[in-house]
Short mmCIF file of C-alpha atoms in Angstrom, two decimals:
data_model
loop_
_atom_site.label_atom_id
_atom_site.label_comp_id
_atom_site.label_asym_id
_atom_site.label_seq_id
_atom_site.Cartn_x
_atom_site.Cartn_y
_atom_site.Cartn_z
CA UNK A 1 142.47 17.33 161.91
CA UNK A 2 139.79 19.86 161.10
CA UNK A 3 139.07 21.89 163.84
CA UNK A 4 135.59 23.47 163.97
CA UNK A 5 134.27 27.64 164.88
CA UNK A 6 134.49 28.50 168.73
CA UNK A 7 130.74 29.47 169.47
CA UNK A 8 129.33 31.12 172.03
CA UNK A 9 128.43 28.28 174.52
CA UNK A 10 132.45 27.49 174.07
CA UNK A 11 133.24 31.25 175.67
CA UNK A 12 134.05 31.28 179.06
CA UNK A 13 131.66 32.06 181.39
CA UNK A 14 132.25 34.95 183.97
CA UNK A 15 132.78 34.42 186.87
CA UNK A 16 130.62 35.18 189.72
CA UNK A 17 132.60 37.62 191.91
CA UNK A 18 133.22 39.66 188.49
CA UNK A 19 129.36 40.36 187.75
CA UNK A 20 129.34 40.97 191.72
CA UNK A 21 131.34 43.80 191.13
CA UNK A 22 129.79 45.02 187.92
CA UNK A 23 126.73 45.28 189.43
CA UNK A 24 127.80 46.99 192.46
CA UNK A 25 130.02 50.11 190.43
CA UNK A 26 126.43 50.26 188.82
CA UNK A 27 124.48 50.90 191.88
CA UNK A 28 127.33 53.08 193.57
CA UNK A 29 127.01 55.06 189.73
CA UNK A 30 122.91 55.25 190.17
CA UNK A 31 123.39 56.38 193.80
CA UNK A 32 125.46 59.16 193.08
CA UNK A 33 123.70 60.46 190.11
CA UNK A 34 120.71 60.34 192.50
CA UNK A 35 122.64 62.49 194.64
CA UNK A 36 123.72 64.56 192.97
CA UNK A 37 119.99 65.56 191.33
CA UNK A 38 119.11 65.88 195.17
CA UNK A 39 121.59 68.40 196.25
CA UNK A 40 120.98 70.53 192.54
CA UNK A 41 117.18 70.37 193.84
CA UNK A 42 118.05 71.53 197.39
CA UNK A 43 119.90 74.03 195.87
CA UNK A 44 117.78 75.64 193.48
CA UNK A 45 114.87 74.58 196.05
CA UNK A 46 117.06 76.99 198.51
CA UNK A 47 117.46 79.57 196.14
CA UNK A 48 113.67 79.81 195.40
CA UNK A 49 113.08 80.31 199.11
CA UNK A 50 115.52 83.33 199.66
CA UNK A 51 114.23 84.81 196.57
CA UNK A 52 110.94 84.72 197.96
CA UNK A 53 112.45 85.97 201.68
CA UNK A 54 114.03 88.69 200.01
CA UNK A 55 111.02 89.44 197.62
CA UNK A 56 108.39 89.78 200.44
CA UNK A 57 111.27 92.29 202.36
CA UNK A 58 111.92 94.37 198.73
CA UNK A 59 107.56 94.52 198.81
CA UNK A 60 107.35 96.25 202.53
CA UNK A 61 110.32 98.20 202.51
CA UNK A 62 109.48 99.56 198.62
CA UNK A 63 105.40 99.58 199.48
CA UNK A 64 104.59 97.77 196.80
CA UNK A 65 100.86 96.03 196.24
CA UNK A 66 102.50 92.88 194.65
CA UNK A 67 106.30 91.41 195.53
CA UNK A 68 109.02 92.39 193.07
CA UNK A 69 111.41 89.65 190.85
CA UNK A 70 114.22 88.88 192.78
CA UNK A 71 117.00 86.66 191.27
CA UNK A 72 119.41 85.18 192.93
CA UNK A 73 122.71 84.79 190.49
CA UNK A 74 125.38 82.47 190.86
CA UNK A 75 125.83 78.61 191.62
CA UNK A 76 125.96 76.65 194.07
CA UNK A 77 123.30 78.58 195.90
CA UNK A 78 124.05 76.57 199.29
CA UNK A 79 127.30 77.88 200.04
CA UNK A 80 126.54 81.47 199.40
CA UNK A 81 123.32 81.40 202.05
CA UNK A 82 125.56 79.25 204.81
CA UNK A 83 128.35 82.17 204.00
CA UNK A 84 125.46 85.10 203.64
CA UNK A 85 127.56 87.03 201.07
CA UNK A 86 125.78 86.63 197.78
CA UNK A 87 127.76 88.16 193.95
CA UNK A 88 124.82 89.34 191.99
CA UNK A 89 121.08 89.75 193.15
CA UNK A 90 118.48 91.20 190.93
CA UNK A 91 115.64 92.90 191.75
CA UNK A 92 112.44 94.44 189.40
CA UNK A 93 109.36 95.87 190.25
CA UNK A 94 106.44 97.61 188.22
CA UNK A 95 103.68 100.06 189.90
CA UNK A 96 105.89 101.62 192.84
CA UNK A 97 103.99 104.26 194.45
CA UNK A 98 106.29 107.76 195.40
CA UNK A 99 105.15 109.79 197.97
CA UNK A 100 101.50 111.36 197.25
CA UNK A 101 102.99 112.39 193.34
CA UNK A 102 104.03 109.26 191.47
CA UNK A 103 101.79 106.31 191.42
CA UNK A 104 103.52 103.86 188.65
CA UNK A 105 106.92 104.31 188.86
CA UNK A 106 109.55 101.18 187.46
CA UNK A 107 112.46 100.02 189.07
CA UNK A 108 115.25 97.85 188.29
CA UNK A 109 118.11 97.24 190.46
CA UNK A 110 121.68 95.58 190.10
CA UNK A 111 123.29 94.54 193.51
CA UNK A 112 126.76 93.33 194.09
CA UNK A 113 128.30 91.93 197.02
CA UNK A 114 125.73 91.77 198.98
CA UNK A 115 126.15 90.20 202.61
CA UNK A 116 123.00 88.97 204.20
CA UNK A 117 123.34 86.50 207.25
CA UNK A 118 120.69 83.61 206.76
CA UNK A 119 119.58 84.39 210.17
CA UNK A 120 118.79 88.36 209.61
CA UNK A 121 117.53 87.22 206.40
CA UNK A 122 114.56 85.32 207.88
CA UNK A 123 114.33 87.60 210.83
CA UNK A 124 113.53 90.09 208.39
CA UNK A 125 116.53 92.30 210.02
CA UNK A 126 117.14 94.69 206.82
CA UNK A 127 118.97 96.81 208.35
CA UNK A 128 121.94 94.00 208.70
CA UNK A 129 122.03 93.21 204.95
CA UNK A 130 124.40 95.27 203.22
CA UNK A 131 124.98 95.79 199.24
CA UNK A 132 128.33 96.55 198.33
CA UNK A 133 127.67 98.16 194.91
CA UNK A 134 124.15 99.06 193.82
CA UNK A 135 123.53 99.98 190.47
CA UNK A 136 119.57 100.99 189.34
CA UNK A 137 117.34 102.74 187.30
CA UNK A 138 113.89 104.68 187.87
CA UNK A 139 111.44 104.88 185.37
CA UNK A 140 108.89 107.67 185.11
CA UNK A 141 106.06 107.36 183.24
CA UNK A 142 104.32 111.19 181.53
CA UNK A 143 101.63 110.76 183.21
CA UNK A 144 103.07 110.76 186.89
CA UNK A 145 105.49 113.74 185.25
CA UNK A 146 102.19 115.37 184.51
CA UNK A 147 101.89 115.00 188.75
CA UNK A 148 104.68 116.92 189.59
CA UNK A 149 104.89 121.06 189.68
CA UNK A 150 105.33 122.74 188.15
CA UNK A 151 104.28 120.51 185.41
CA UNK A 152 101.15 119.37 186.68
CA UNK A 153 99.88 123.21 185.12
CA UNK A 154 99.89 121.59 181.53
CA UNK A 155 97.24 119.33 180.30
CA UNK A 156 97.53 116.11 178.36
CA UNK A 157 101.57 116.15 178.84
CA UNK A 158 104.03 113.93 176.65
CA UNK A 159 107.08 113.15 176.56
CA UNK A 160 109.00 112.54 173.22
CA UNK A 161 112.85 111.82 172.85
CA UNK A 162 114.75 114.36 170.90
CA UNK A 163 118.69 115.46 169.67
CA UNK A 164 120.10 118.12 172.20
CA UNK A 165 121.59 120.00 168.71
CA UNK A 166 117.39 119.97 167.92
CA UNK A 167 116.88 121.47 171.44
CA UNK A 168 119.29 123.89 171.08
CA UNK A 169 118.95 125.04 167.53
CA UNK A 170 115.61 123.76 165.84
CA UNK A 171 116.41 122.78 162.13
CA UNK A 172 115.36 125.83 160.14
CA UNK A 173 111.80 123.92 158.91
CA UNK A 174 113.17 120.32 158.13
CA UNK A 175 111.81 117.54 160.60
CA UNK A 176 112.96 116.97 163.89
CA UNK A 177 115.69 114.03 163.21
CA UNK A 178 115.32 110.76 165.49
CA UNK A 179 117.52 111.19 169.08
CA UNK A 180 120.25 108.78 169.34
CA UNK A 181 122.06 107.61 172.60
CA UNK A 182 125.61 108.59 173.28
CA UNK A 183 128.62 109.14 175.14
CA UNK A 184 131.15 111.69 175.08
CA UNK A 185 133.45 109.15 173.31
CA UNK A 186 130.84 108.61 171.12
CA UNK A 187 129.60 104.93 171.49
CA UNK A 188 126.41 104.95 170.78
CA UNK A 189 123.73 103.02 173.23
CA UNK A 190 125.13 104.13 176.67
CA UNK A 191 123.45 106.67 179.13
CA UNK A 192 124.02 110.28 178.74
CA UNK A 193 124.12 112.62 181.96
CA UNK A 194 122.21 115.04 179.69
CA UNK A 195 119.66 114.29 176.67
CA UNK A 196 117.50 115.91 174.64
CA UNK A 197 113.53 115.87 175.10
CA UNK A 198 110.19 117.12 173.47
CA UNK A 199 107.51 117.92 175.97
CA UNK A 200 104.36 118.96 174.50
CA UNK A 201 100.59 120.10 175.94
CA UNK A 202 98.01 122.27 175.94
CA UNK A 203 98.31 125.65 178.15
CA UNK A 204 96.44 129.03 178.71
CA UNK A 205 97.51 132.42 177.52
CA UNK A 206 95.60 135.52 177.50
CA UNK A 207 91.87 133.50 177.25
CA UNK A 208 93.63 131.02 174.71
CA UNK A 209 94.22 127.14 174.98
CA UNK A 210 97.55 126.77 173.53
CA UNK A 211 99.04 123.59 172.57
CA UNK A 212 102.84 123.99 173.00
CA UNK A 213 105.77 121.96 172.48
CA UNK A 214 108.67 122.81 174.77
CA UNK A 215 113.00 121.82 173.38
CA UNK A 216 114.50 120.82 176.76
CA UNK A 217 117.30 119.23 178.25
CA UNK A 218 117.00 116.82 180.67
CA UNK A 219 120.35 117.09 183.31
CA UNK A 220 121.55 114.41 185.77
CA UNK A 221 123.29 116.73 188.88
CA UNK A 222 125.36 114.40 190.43
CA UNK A 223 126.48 116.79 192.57
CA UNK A 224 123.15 117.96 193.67
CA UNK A 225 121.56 114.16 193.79
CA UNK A 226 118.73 116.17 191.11
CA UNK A 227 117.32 114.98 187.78
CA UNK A 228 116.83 118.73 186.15
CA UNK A 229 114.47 119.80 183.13
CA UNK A 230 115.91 122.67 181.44
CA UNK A 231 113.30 124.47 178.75
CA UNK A 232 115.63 125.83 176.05
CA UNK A 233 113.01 127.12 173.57
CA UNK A 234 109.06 126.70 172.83
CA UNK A 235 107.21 125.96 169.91
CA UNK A 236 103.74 126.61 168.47
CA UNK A 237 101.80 122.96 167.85
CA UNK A 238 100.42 121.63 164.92
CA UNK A 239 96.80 123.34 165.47
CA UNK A 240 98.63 126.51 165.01
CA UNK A 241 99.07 128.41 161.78
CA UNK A 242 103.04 128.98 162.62
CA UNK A 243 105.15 127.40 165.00
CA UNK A 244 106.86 130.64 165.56
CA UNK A 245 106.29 131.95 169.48
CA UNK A 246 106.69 135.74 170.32
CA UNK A 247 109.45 135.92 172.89
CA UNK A 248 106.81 137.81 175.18
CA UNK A 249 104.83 134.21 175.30
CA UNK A 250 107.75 132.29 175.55
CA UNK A 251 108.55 134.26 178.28
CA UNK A 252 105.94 134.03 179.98
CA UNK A 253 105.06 130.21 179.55
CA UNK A 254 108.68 128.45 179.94
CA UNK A 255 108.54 128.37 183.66
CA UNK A 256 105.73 125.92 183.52
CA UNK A 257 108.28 123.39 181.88
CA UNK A 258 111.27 123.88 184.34
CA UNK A 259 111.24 121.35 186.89
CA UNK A 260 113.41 119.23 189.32
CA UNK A 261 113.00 115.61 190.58
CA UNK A 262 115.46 114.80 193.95
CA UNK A 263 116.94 111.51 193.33
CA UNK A 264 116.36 111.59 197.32
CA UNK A 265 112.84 110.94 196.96
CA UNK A 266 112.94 108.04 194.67
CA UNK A 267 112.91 104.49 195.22
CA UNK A 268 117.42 103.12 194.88
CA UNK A 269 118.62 106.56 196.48
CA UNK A 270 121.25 106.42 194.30
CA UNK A 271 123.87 109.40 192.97
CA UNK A 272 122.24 110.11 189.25
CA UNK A 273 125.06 109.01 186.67
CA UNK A 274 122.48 109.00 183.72
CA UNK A 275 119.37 109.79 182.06
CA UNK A 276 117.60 108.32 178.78
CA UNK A 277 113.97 109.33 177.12
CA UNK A 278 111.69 107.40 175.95
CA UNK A 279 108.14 107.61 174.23
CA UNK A 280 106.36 108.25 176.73
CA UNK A 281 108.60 107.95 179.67
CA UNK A 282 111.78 109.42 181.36
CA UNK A 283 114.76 106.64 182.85
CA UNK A 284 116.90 108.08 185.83
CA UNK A 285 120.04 105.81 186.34
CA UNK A 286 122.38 105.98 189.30
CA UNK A 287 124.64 104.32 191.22
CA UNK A 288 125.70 103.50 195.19
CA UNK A 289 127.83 101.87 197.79
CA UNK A 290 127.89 100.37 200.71
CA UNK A 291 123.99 100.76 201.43
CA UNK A 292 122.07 99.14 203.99
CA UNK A 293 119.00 97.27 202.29
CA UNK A 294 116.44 99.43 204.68
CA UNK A 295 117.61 102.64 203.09
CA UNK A 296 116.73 101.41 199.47
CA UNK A 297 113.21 103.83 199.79
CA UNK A 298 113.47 106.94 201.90
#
């Protein structure tokens, strides 16, 4: 007997109640992948809204013209608003204004454990959200340090980096070597609570306009809650036919380059841990606990 192939109309069919059941662990599959895209859009949809909430507060209580970058770390969003305690919240802004002196300062902020009831939240109740550990940093740009006094006396200021062993000794005619970053341990890239800077100008001695660069050290006072410029030694500019200055005139023009900033009168009142120069600008960094989100700018 020769038997022949099996084909495919020989295959048993399936049953009914079997592609019943297929087809409903495919809809109960579709549903939840549906749901599951709904409640990652509420969430993020969520988090968008309290970033704006807390954005608009950040903009009145740091008077700024335009509302800061606020981002809201960590996921799900949903059950850190119904708790109000949030990890990690970041917050930037660009052109804060300072009292009547600085008109474009930078600030970046870091905050940690912050607890902020939904309700106070949209009640704008500020003074109920709390930040466990704040962590921020100022940025002043030359020409708002050219604002502040005694400062403000020298005309078209700047602001260099330089080496604190530069500040401190010069380097007997060779160029001023590039400033690098760091620590006591000496990693390099961290924060300082001292660094070296070059500020340079134009002044007026006996009838003359002087252009004068001026070896300082910047000095975070922790203590003191102060950001202090100390002038170490001066030096004739480049219009000059020596850079040598007569102790008399460096006597009598370093005072114009000492100066003091209160960490109190910044935006992030924050206890100055370090300091970093740029070209062109001057980054206070600091730290804080426990604050109260209405005490952010005295």
């Amino acid at each position: 007997m020769v038997s022949r192939p099996v084909t495919r109309d020989d295959r048993p069919a399936p049953r009914p109640d079997a592609r019943r059941r297929g087809r409903r662990a495919r809809r109960w599959v579709i549903a939840l992948v549906v749901l599951v895209l709904l409640l990652v859009g509420a969430d993020f949809g969520a988090a968008a809204y309290a970033e704006h909430m807390i954005s608009q507060k950040a903009r009145t209580q740091l008077q700024l013209t335009d509302d800061p970058s606020v981002t809201i770390h960590g996921f799900p969003f949903l059950t850190q608003a119904l708790g109000g305690d949030y990890s990690h919240i970041s917050v930037s802004a660009a052109g804060v204004p300072v009292a009547d002196k600085l008109q474009d300062v930078a600030v970046n902020a870091e905050l940690e454990d912050v607890t902020a009831p939904l309700s106070d939240l949209t009640n704008g109740n500020t003074k109920a959200i709390t930040i466990g550990k704040l962590t921020g940093s100022v940025t002043i740009k030359a020409a708002d340090l050219a604002r502040l006094s005694p400062l403000d006396k020298i005309k078209d200021l700047r602001i260099e980096p330089s080496t604190a062993e530069y500040v401190q000794n010069g380097d007997s005619g060779q160029s001023e070597p590039a400033p690098t970053t760091t620590t006591t341990e000496g990693q390099a890239g961290q924060d300082e609570s001292s660094t070296g800077v070059r500020i340079s100008g134009h002044l007026s001695f006996a009838g003359k306009d002087l252009e004068i660069f001026c070896f300082a050290m910047i000095e975070a006072d922790a203590k003191g809650g102060t950001i202090d410029f100390v002038p170490k030694r001066l030096q004739f500019g480049n219009d000059q036919e020596t850079t040598v200055v007569p102790q008399a005139v460096q006597n009598a023009l370093m005072p114009n380059f000492k100066a003091s900033i209160s960490t109190k009168d910044l935006p992030l009142s924050v206890t100055p841990t370090g300091v970093r120069v740029q070209s062109g600008s001057v980054t206070i960094k600091g730290e804080a606990t426990n604050v109260s989100f209405a005490d952010l700018s005295k």
